[in-house]
Amino acid sequence: MKASEELVHQIVQTFRTNTQESNRPAMEAYMKHHFVFYGIKTPERNKLLRPILKEYKSISQTERMEAAFLLFSRDERENHYAALSLLEKGAKNIPRSAIGAYHELLQTKPWWDTVDMIASKLCGRYFKQYPEYLVSITESWRNSPNMWVRRSSLLHQLSYKTDTNKDLLFSTIDQLKDEKEFFIEKAIGWSLREYSKTSPKEVVAFLETTECRPLSRREGLKWMKKKGLLHT
């Protein structure tokens, strides 16, 4: 058995052994019944994963990615979360080709929980390592026919603060701002809100000259209002 298969087997067996039936209905309802769950909540899942990921910390990037896709092939959502934890643990010195795998995972059993992790954490770190690809890939993804990929294009720089490419952020928002899609509207607001913590004047100026949908605008201004930086 390959190392990637052994790792997946160990994770799946550990989760099965620790299934919490009483938690399943609420967890599945919270995710709109798109996925089935073992019923393992995040703190317990992380506790169970920690020794396994430590045991396999030296696997190759190829094996790590293979294991992630194998975990995503399972039905239970905790396996998908484990795949992303596995990838995050190995996110340093990832190969240039990793962005293609991330793009595929964004479209594999997608919902906001996994998409946001891939976009903000995995892709975000990727573009820190390979900044020369940030503009071209973001511009490509914001034109994707897949809504989740378009949402991702708004979230790559979520944690960049002063390193944010504001022109890219604002042009991406400008392109997507008229979409009547909740997850796009929310992502626009989220990206503006995070950037407002670094450059509130830039965000206010952008919203004064750009007609965003109400949800996006409300979310984008939320932090500044909370801090008393806005009075209207």
mmCIF file of C-alpha atoms in Angstrom:
data_model
loop_
_atom_site.group_PDB
_atom_site.id
_atom_site.type_symbol
_atom_site.label_atom_id
_atom_site.label_comp_id
_atom_site.label_asym_id
_atom_site.label_seq_id
_atom_site.Cartn_x
_atom_site.Cartn_y
_atom_site.Cartn_z
ATOM 1 C CA MET A 1 0.000 0.000 0.000
ATOM 2 C CA LYS A 2 1.325 3.458 -0.918
ATOM 3 C CA ALA A 3 2.017 5.999 1.809
ATOM 4 C CA SER A 4 -0.872 8.165 0.602
ATOM 5 C CA GLU A 5 -3.265 5.213 0.826
ATOM 6 C CA GLU A 6 -1.987 4.231 4.270
ATOM 7 C CA LEU A 7 -2.489 7.786 5.500
ATOM 8 C CA VAL A 8 -6.030 7.951 4.165
ATOM 9 C CA HIS A 9 -6.881 4.548 5.617
ATOM 10 C CA GLN A 10 -5.663 5.632 9.038
ATOM 11 C CA ILE A 11 -7.648 8.880 8.951
ATOM 12 C CA VAL A 12 -10.849 7.210 7.773
ATOM 13 C CA GLN A 13 -10.613 4.407 10.323
ATOM 14 C CA THR A 14 -9.931 6.882 13.122
ATOM 15 C CA PHE A 15 -12.931 8.986 12.163
ATOM 16 C CA ARG A 16 -15.185 5.947 11.862
ATOM 17 C CA THR A 17 -14.157 4.752 15.292
ATOM 18 C CA ASN A 18 -14.969 8.152 16.762
ATOM 19 C CA THR A 19 -18.295 8.737 15.042
ATOM 20 C CA GLN A 20 -20.695 10.786 17.159
ATOM 21 C CA GLU A 21 -24.186 9.946 15.942
ATOM 22 C CA SER A 22 -25.816 12.525 18.214
ATOM 23 C CA ASN A 23 -23.967 15.358 16.474
ATOM 24 C CA ARG A 24 -24.722 14.316 12.932
ATOM 25 C CA PRO A 25 -28.223 15.759 12.407
ATOM 26 C CA ALA A 26 -27.269 19.290 13.474
ATOM 27 C CA MET A 27 -24.009 19.274 11.511
ATOM 28 C CA GLU A 28 -25.704 18.026 8.364
ATOM 29 C CA ALA A 29 -28.526 20.543 8.732
ATOM 30 C CA TYR A 30 -26.014 23.386 9.149
ATOM 31 C CA MET A 31 -24.496 22.421 5.804
ATOM 32 C CA LYS A 32 -27.950 22.326 4.178
ATOM 33 C CA HIS A 33 -27.738 18.526 3.885
ATOM 34 C CA HIS A 34 -25.206 18.747 1.075
ATOM 35 C CA PHE A 35 -22.914 16.311 2.898
ATOM 36 C CA VAL A 36 -22.970 13.471 5.396
ATOM 37 C CA PHE A 37 -20.922 13.696 8.584
ATOM 38 C CA TYR A 38 -19.359 11.399 11.137
ATOM 39 C CA GLY A 39 -20.507 13.949 13.696
ATOM 40 C CA ILE A 40 -16.995 14.856 14.829
ATOM 41 C CA LYS A 41 -16.755 18.520 15.775
ATOM 42 C CA THR A 42 -13.721 20.606 14.885
ATOM 43 C CA PRO A 43 -11.803 20.492 18.208
ATOM 44 C CA GLU A 44 -12.121 16.715 18.435
ATOM 45 C CA ARG A 45 -11.327 16.267 14.744
ATOM 46 C CA ASN A 46 -8.137 18.307 15.106
ATOM 47 C CA LYS A 47 -7.172 16.313 18.189
ATOM 48 C CA LEU A 48 -7.644 13.044 16.309
ATOM 49 C CA LEU A 49 -5.745 14.273 13.262
ATOM 50 C CA ARG A 50 -2.750 15.744 15.070
ATOM 51 C CA PRO A 51 -0.808 12.516 15.760
ATOM 52 C CA ILE A 52 -1.619 11.117 12.309
ATOM 53 C CA LEU A 53 -0.389 14.194 10.468
ATOM 54 C CA LYS A 54 2.713 14.217 12.638
ATOM 55 C CA GLU A 55 3.412 10.587 11.776
ATOM 56 C CA TYR A 56 3.178 11.334 8.057
ATOM 57 C CA LYS A 57 4.788 14.791 8.069
ATOM 58 C CA SER A 58 7.664 13.622 5.861
ATOM 59 C CA ILE A 59 5.612 12.313 2.960
ATOM 60 C CA SER A 60 6.339 13.860 -0.421
ATOM 61 C CA GLN A 61 4.263 16.649 -1.919
ATOM 62 C CA THR A 62 3.000 14.194 -4.534
ATOM 63 C CA GLU A 63 1.855 11.728 -1.864
ATOM 64 C CA ARG A 64 0.298 14.544 0.138
ATOM 65 C CA MET A 65 -1.746 15.677 -2.848
ATOM 66 C CA GLU A 66 -2.731 12.109 -3.715
ATOM 67 C CA ALA A 67 -3.990 11.611 -0.173
ATOM 68 C CA ALA A 68 -5.973 14.840 -0.322
ATOM 69 C CA PHE A 69 -7.803 13.771 -3.470
ATOM 70 C CA LEU A 70 -8.464 10.326 -2.002
ATOM 71 C CA LEU A 71 -9.971 11.956 1.075
ATOM 72 C CA PHE A 72 -12.160 14.166 -1.106
ATOM 73 C CA SER A 73 -13.421 11.055 -2.874
ATOM 74 C CA ARG A 74 -15.023 9.926 0.404
ATOM 75 C CA ASP A 75 -18.547 11.029 1.260
ATOM 76 C CA GLU A 76 -18.087 12.265 4.814
ATOM 77 C CA ARG A 77 -17.298 15.972 5.130
ATOM 78 C CA GLU A 78 -14.748 15.464 7.901
ATOM 79 C CA ASN A 79 -12.567 13.638 5.375
ATOM 80 C CA HIS A 80 -12.586 16.726 3.161
ATOM 81 C CA TYR A 81 -11.600 18.899 6.114
ATOM 82 C CA ALA A 82 -8.795 16.457 6.890
ATOM 83 C CA ALA A 83 -7.568 16.763 3.302
ATOM 84 C CA LEU A 84 -7.287 20.518 3.662
ATOM 85 C CA SER A 85 -5.522 20.229 7.016
ATOM 86 C CA LEU A 86 -3.082 17.842 5.379
ATOM 87 C CA LEU A 87 -2.413 20.279 2.538
ATOM 88 C CA GLU A 88 -2.052 23.221 4.880
ATOM 89 C CA LYS A 89 0.572 21.335 6.889
ATOM 90 C CA GLY A 90 2.589 20.907 3.703
ATOM 91 C CA ALA A 91 1.962 24.338 2.211
ATOM 92 C CA LYS A 92 5.571 25.466 2.540
ATOM 93 C CA ASN A 93 7.678 25.008 -0.588
ATOM 94 C CA ILE A 94 4.835 23.636 -2.652
ATOM 95 C CA PRO A 95 5.474 23.077 -6.370
ATOM 96 C CA ARG A 96 4.261 25.528 -8.976
ATOM 97 C CA SER A 97 1.871 22.865 -10.223
ATOM 98 C CA ALA A 98 -0.068 22.920 -6.933
ATOM 99 C CA ILE A 99 -2.332 25.705 -8.172
ATOM 100 C CA GLY A 100 -3.827 23.335 -10.740
ATOM 101 C CA ALA A 101 -4.724 20.896 -7.966
ATOM 102 C CA TYR A 102 -6.223 23.690 -5.870
ATOM 103 C CA HIS A 103 -8.310 24.760 -8.855
ATOM 104 C CA GLU A 104 -9.629 21.212 -9.176
ATOM 105 C CA LEU A 105 -10.360 20.918 -5.463
ATOM 106 C CA LEU A 106 -12.324 24.173 -5.525
ATOM 107 C CA GLN A 107 -14.738 22.383 -7.841
ATOM 108 C CA THR A 108 -14.745 19.051 -5.990
ATOM 109 C CA LYS A 109 -17.779 18.703 -3.714
ATOM 110 C CA PRO A 110 -17.714 22.478 -3.257
ATOM 111 C CA TRP A 111 -19.400 24.541 -0.595
ATOM 112 C CA TRP A 112 -18.301 27.681 1.206
ATOM 113 C CA ASP A 113 -16.500 25.825 4.001
ATOM 114 C CA THR A 114 -13.912 24.076 1.831
ATOM 115 C CA VAL A 115 -13.782 26.732 -0.889
ATOM 116 C CA ASP A 116 -12.913 29.491 1.566
ATOM 117 C CA MET A 117 -10.137 27.433 3.123
ATOM 118 C CA ILE A 118 -8.636 26.613 -0.268
ATOM 119 C CA ALA A 119 -8.940 30.193 -1.502
ATOM 120 C CA SER A 120 -7.720 32.148 1.501
ATOM 121 C CA LYS A 121 -5.268 29.696 3.077
ATOM 122 C CA LEU A 122 -3.877 27.434 0.360
ATOM 123 C CA CYS A 123 -4.075 29.765 -2.637
ATOM 124 C CA GLY A 124 -3.201 32.716 -0.446
ATOM 125 C CA ARG A 125 0.043 31.057 0.633
ATOM 126 C CA TYR A 126 0.730 29.826 -2.906
ATOM 127 C CA PHE A 127 0.704 33.374 -4.279
ATOM 128 C CA LYS A 128 3.018 34.495 -1.487
ATOM 129 C CA GLN A 129 5.487 31.908 -2.754
ATOM 130 C CA TYR A 130 4.785 32.562 -6.437
ATOM 131 C CA PRO A 131 3.640 36.214 -6.592
ATOM 132 C CA GLU A 132 4.262 36.370 -10.332
ATOM 133 C CA TYR A 133 1.103 34.272 -10.847
ATOM 134 C CA LEU A 134 -1.284 36.258 -8.650
ATOM 135 C CA VAL A 135 -2.588 38.646 -11.291
ATOM 136 C CA SER A 136 -2.869 36.251 -14.214
ATOM 137 C CA ILE A 137 -4.554 33.465 -12.258
ATOM 138 C CA THR A 138 -6.917 35.780 -10.399
ATOM 139 C CA GLU A 139 -7.928 37.378 -13.699
ATOM 140 C CA SER A 140 -8.460 33.945 -15.218
ATOM 141 C CA TRP A 141 -10.451 32.590 -12.272
ATOM 142 C CA ARG A 142 -12.737 35.611 -12.026
ATOM 143 C CA ASN A 143 -13.884 34.739 -15.558
ATOM 144 C CA SER A 144 -14.553 31.106 -14.706
ATOM 145 C CA PRO A 145 -17.978 29.625 -15.453
ATOM 146 C CA ASN A 146 -17.771 27.998 -12.012
ATOM 147 C CA MET A 147 -19.196 30.241 -9.290
ATOM 148 C CA TRP A 148 -16.938 28.810 -6.582
ATOM 149 C CA VAL A 149 -13.828 29.549 -8.617
ATOM 150 C CA ARG A 150 -15.051 33.109 -9.121
ATOM 151 C CA ARG A 151 -15.629 33.403 -5.361
ATOM 152 C CA SER A 152 -12.099 32.167 -4.790
ATOM 153 C CA SER A 153 -10.689 34.926 -7.002
ATOM 154 C CA LEU A 154 -12.051 37.435 -4.485
ATOM 155 C CA LEU A 155 -10.465 35.760 -1.473
ATOM 156 C CA HIS A 156 -6.854 35.036 -2.456
ATOM 157 C CA GLN A 157 -5.567 38.183 -0.775
ATOM 158 C CA LEU A 158 -7.785 38.045 2.294
ATOM 159 C CA SER A 159 -4.874 37.998 4.756
ATOM 160 C CA TYR A 160 -2.413 40.108 2.753
ATOM 161 C CA LYS A 161 -2.981 43.398 4.607
ATOM 162 C CA THR A 162 -0.373 45.921 3.382
ATOM 163 C CA ASP A 163 0.760 43.448 0.696
ATOM 164 C CA THR A 164 -2.669 43.531 -0.959
ATOM 165 C CA ASN A 165 -2.661 44.308 -4.651
ATOM 166 C CA LYS A 166 -5.517 46.782 -4.327
ATOM 167 C CA ASP A 167 -5.860 47.377 -8.061
ATOM 168 C CA LEU A 168 -6.355 43.658 -8.624
ATOM 169 C CA LEU A 169 -8.786 43.409 -5.707
ATOM 170 C CA PHE A 170 -10.857 46.370 -6.831
ATOM 171 C CA SER A 171 -10.896 45.336 -10.502
ATOM 172 C CA THR A 172 -12.017 41.822 -9.530
ATOM 173 C CA ILE A 173 -14.813 43.254 -7.384
ATOM 174 C CA ASP A 174 -15.784 45.638 -10.174
ATOM 175 C CA GLN A 175 -16.102 42.736 -12.594
ATOM 176 C CA LEU A 176 -18.209 40.588 -10.248
ATOM 177 C CA LYS A 177 -20.210 43.245 -8.375
ATOM 178 C CA ASP A 178 -23.383 42.902 -10.448
ATOM 179 C CA GLU A 179 -23.797 39.166 -9.920
ATOM 180 C CA LYS A 180 -26.986 38.322 -8.048
ATOM 181 C CA GLU A 181 -25.380 35.416 -6.263
ATOM 182 C CA PHE A 182 -25.239 35.391 -2.470
ATOM 183 C CA PHE A 183 -21.815 33.754 -2.237
ATOM 184 C CA ILE A 184 -20.291 36.291 -4.616
ATOM 185 C CA GLU A 185 -21.944 39.250 -2.896
ATOM 186 C CA LYS A 186 -20.779 37.982 0.489
ATOM 187 C CA ALA A 187 -17.216 37.387 -0.719
ATOM 188 C CA ILE A 188 -17.018 40.921 -2.099
ATOM 189 C CA GLY A 189 -18.104 42.308 1.254
ATOM 190 C CA TRP A 190 -15.712 40.050 3.134
ATOM 191 C CA SER A 191 -12.724 41.043 1.010
ATOM 192 C CA LEU A 192 -13.546 44.742 1.393
ATOM 193 C CA ARG A 193 -14.045 44.380 5.139
ATOM 194 C CA GLU A 194 -10.663 42.722 5.594
ATOM 195 C CA TYR A 195 -8.891 45.286 3.450
ATOM 196 C CA SER A 196 -10.624 48.117 5.329
ATOM 197 C CA LYS A 197 -8.689 47.056 8.439
ATOM 198 C CA THR A 198 -5.538 48.079 6.568
ATOM 199 C CA SER A 199 -6.741 50.897 4.284
ATOM 200 C CA PRO A 200 -10.157 52.174 5.366
ATOM 201 C CA LYS A 201 -9.930 55.320 3.225
ATOM 202 C CA GLU A 202 -9.242 53.245 0.114
ATOM 203 C CA VAL A 203 -12.304 51.098 0.742
ATOM 204 C CA VAL A 204 -14.544 54.105 1.401
ATOM 205 C CA ALA A 205 -13.295 55.803 -1.762
ATOM 206 C CA PHE A 206 -13.917 52.642 -3.776
ATOM 207 C CA LEU A 207 -17.462 52.248 -2.475
ATOM 208 C CA GLU A 208 -18.199 55.913 -3.113
ATOM 209 C CA THR A 209 -17.402 55.486 -6.798
ATOM 210 C CA THR A 210 -18.520 51.884 -7.346
ATOM 211 C CA GLU A 211 -22.129 50.704 -7.160
ATOM 212 C CA CYS A 212 -21.940 47.435 -5.256
ATOM 213 C CA ARG A 213 -24.959 45.402 -4.263
ATOM 214 C CA PRO A 214 -26.391 46.208 -0.790
ATOM 215 C CA LEU A 215 -25.113 43.061 0.909
ATOM 216 C CA SER A 216 -21.579 43.617 -0.385
ATOM 217 C CA ARG A 217 -21.588 47.243 0.681
ATOM 218 C CA ARG A 218 -23.022 46.489 4.121
ATOM 219 C CA GLU A 219 -20.464 43.755 4.776
ATOM 220 C CA GLY A 220 -17.635 45.865 3.412
ATOM 221 C CA LEU A 221 -18.373 48.734 5.800
ATOM 222 C CA LYS A 222 -19.171 46.606 8.861
ATOM 223 C CA TRP A 223 -15.756 46.757 10.549
ATOM 224 C CA MET A 224 -15.395 50.495 10.031
ATOM 225 C CA LYS A 225 -18.846 51.137 11.463
ATOM 226 C CA LYS A 226 -18.056 48.953 14.457
ATOM 227 C CA LYS A 227 -14.869 50.949 15.089
ATOM 228 C CA GLY A 228 -16.690 54.258 14.757
ATOM 229 C CA LEU A 229 -14.850 55.207 11.587
ATOM 230 C CA LEU A 230 -18.142 55.818 9.788
ATOM 231 C CA HIS A 231 -21.152 57.773 10.927
ATOM 232 C CA THR A 232 -23.576 57.053 8.108
#
